[in-house]
Amino acid sequence: MLTSTICAAVSAAGLGIALLTAYRKRFLAAARIAAYALVPIGLVMTGVIDWVKDLVFKPSVWVGFGVLALSAVLFMITRAVERRGGGTRKERR
């Protein structure tokens, strides 16, 4: 609820800036600003903001990211050891 209100306010402010830019006869820049301003409200309307909010505030998701990070670190360590010549016994012969 609060996120959709904030996104609507950001979009409204961006569209206001786009109107001021168009008033100054800079139509290309105004169209670009309007395009950026419509992104937050579009994300709210499609449900992406709620999905991100659920993703960020669930501890199980962060544990999953931690497990993925641990996996990546283990891959990097094993590659580094393998490159230094500490591979398997077959590879050393």
PDB file of C-alpha atoms in Angstrom:
ATOM      1  CA  MET A   1       0.000   0.000   0.000  1.00  0.00           C
ATOM      2  CA  LEU A   2       2.694   2.452   0.982  1.00  0.00           C
ATOM      3  CA  THR A   3       4.938   1.420  -1.877  1.00  0.00           C
ATOM      4  CA  SER A   4       2.214   2.049  -4.436  1.00  0.00           C
ATOM      5  CA  THR A   5       1.573   5.488  -2.949  1.00  0.00           C
ATOM      6  CA  ILE A   6       5.264   6.358  -3.087  1.00  0.00           C
ATOM      7  CA  CYS A   7       5.549   5.123  -6.679  1.00  0.00           C
ATOM      8  CA  ALA A   8       2.482   7.143  -7.683  1.00  0.00           C
ATOM      9  CA  ALA A   9       3.978  10.261  -6.083  1.00  0.00           C
ATOM     10  CA  VAL A  10       7.301   9.710  -7.863  1.00  0.00           C
ATOM     11  CA  SER A  11       5.485   9.259 -11.177  1.00  0.00           C
ATOM     12  CA  ALA A  12       3.395  12.384 -10.627  1.00  0.00           C
ATOM     13  CA  ALA A  13       6.499  14.417  -9.772  1.00  0.00           C
ATOM     14  CA  GLY A  14       8.280  13.113 -12.865  1.00  0.00           C
ATOM     15  CA  LEU A  15       5.343  13.961 -15.092  1.00  0.00           C
ATOM     16  CA  GLY A  16       5.275  17.449 -13.592  1.00  0.00           C
ATOM     17  CA  ILE A  17       8.935  17.887 -14.439  1.00  0.00           C
ATOM     18  CA  ALA A  18       8.209  16.608 -17.950  1.00  0.00           C
ATOM     19  CA  LEU A  19       5.470  19.228 -18.347  1.00  0.00           C
ATOM     20  CA  LEU A  20       7.834  21.989 -17.239  1.00  0.00           C
ATOM     21  CA  THR A  21      10.439  20.727 -19.681  1.00  0.00           C
ATOM     22  CA  ALA A  22       7.882  20.657 -22.502  1.00  0.00           C
ATOM     23  CA  TYR A  23       6.835  24.211 -21.597  1.00  0.00           C
ATOM     24  CA  ARG A  24      10.444  25.241 -22.241  1.00  0.00           C
ATOM     25  CA  LYS A  25      10.164  23.782 -25.770  1.00  0.00           C
ATOM     26  CA  ARG A  26      12.435  20.824 -25.076  1.00  0.00           C
ATOM     27  CA  PHE A  27      10.023  18.176 -26.300  1.00  0.00           C
ATOM     28  CA  LEU A  28      12.485  15.335 -26.805  1.00  0.00           C
ATOM     29  CA  ALA A  29      13.808  15.675 -23.267  1.00  0.00           C
ATOM     30  CA  ALA A  30      10.247  15.990 -21.949  1.00  0.00           C
ATOM     31  CA  ALA A  31       9.209  12.770 -23.664  1.00  0.00           C
ATOM     32  CA  ARG A  32      12.224  10.968 -22.217  1.00  0.00           C
ATOM     33  CA  ILE A  33      11.478  12.270 -18.704  1.00  0.00           C
ATOM     34  CA  ALA A  34       7.837  11.220 -19.069  1.00  0.00           C
ATOM     35  CA  ALA A  35       8.942   7.733 -20.112  1.00  0.00           C
ATOM     36  CA  TYR A  36      11.122   7.406 -17.017  1.00  0.00           C
ATOM     37  CA  ALA A  37       8.349   8.832 -14.830  1.00  0.00           C
ATOM     38  CA  LEU A  38       5.861   6.198 -15.956  1.00  0.00           C
ATOM     39  CA  VAL A  39       8.119   3.262 -15.015  1.00  0.00           C
ATOM     40  CA  PRO A  40       7.376   3.208 -11.235  1.00  0.00           C
ATOM     41  CA  ILE A  41       3.611   3.256 -11.652  1.00  0.00           C
ATOM     42  CA  GLY A  42       3.854   0.621 -14.371  1.00  0.00           C
ATOM     43  CA  LEU A  43       5.846  -1.621 -12.031  1.00  0.00           C
ATOM     44  CA  VAL A  44       3.189  -1.210  -9.339  1.00  0.00           C
ATOM     45  CA  MET A  45       0.367  -1.982 -11.749  1.00  0.00           C
ATOM     46  CA  THR A  46       2.034  -5.172 -12.991  1.00  0.00           C
ATOM     47  CA  GLY A  47       2.784  -6.421  -9.472  1.00  0.00           C
ATOM     48  CA  VAL A  48       6.557  -6.354  -9.773  1.00  0.00           C
ATOM     49  CA  ILE A  49       6.909  -4.062  -6.739  1.00  0.00           C
ATOM     50  CA  ASP A  50       4.955  -6.463  -4.498  1.00  0.00           C
ATOM     51  CA  TRP A  51       7.069  -9.365  -5.741  1.00  0.00           C
ATOM     52  CA  VAL A  52      10.291  -7.478  -4.959  1.00  0.00           C
ATOM     53  CA  LYS A  53       8.939  -6.444  -1.568  1.00  0.00           C
ATOM     54  CA  ASP A  54       8.137 -10.075  -0.721  1.00  0.00           C
ATOM     55  CA  LEU A  55      11.555 -11.123  -1.974  1.00  0.00           C
ATOM     56  CA  VAL A  56      13.414  -8.609   0.182  1.00  0.00           C
ATOM     57  CA  PHE A  57      11.585  -9.163   3.468  1.00  0.00           C
ATOM     58  CA  LYS A  58      11.590 -12.985   3.619  1.00  0.00           C
ATOM     59  CA  PRO A  59      14.465 -14.460   5.649  1.00  0.00           C
ATOM     60  CA  SER A  60      14.347 -17.738   3.716  1.00  0.00           C
ATOM     61  CA  VAL A  61      15.165 -15.851   0.525  1.00  0.00           C
ATOM     62  CA  TRP A  62      18.249 -14.309   2.124  1.00  0.00           C
ATOM     63  CA  VAL A  63      19.338 -17.727   3.400  1.00  0.00           C
ATOM     64  CA  GLY A  64      19.003 -18.966  -0.176  1.00  0.00           C
ATOM     65  CA  PHE A  65      21.179 -16.097  -1.421  1.00  0.00           C
ATOM     66  CA  GLY A  66      23.726 -16.994   1.251  1.00  0.00           C
ATOM     67  CA  VAL A  67      23.786 -20.616   0.102  1.00  0.00           C
ATOM     68  CA  LEU A  68      24.259 -19.498  -3.507  1.00  0.00           C
ATOM     69  CA  ALA A  69      27.095 -17.178  -2.456  1.00  0.00           C
ATOM     70  CA  LEU A  70      28.754 -20.009  -0.512  1.00  0.00           C
ATOM     71  CA  SER A  71      28.465 -22.231  -3.566  1.00  0.00           C
ATOM     72  CA  ALA A  72      30.080 -19.574  -5.769  1.00  0.00           C
ATOM     73  CA  VAL A  73      32.938 -19.112  -3.282  1.00  0.00           C
ATOM     74  CA  LEU A  74      33.546 -22.857  -3.180  1.00  0.00           C
ATOM     75  CA  PHE A  75      33.654 -22.981  -6.986  1.00  0.00           C
ATOM     76  CA  MET A  76      36.193 -20.145  -7.063  1.00  0.00           C
ATOM     77  CA  ILE A  77      38.369 -21.751  -4.390  1.00  0.00           C
ATOM     78  CA  THR A  78      38.432 -25.103  -6.147  1.00  0.00           C
ATOM     79  CA  ARG A  79      39.309 -23.439  -9.463  1.00  0.00           C
ATOM     80  CA  ALA A  80      42.154 -21.530  -7.814  1.00  0.00           C
ATOM     81  CA  VAL A  81      43.529 -24.677  -6.181  1.00  0.00           C
ATOM     82  CA  GLU A  82      43.235 -26.568  -9.463  1.00  0.00           C
ATOM     83  CA  ARG A  83      45.145 -23.876 -11.358  1.00  0.00           C
ATOM     84  CA  ARG A  84      47.990 -23.884  -8.829  1.00  0.00           C
ATOM     85  CA  GLY A  85      48.640 -27.525  -9.573  1.00  0.00           C
ATOM     86  CA  GLY A  86      46.787 -29.067  -6.705  1.00  0.00           C
ATOM     87  CA  GLY A  87      44.313 -30.969  -8.846  1.00  0.00           C
ATOM     88  CA  THR A  88      43.409 -34.626  -8.550  1.00  0.00           C
ATOM     89  CA  ARG A  89      46.080 -37.349  -8.408  1.00  0.00           C
ATOM     90  CA  LYS A  90      45.414 -38.436 -12.003  1.00  0.00           C
ATOM     91  CA  GLU A  91      45.935 -34.891 -13.288  1.00  0.00           C
ATOM     92  CA  ARG A  92      49.263 -34.496 -11.439  1.00  0.00           C
ATOM     93  CA  ARG A  93      50.780 -37.632 -13.066  1.00  0.00           C
TER      94      ARG A  93
END
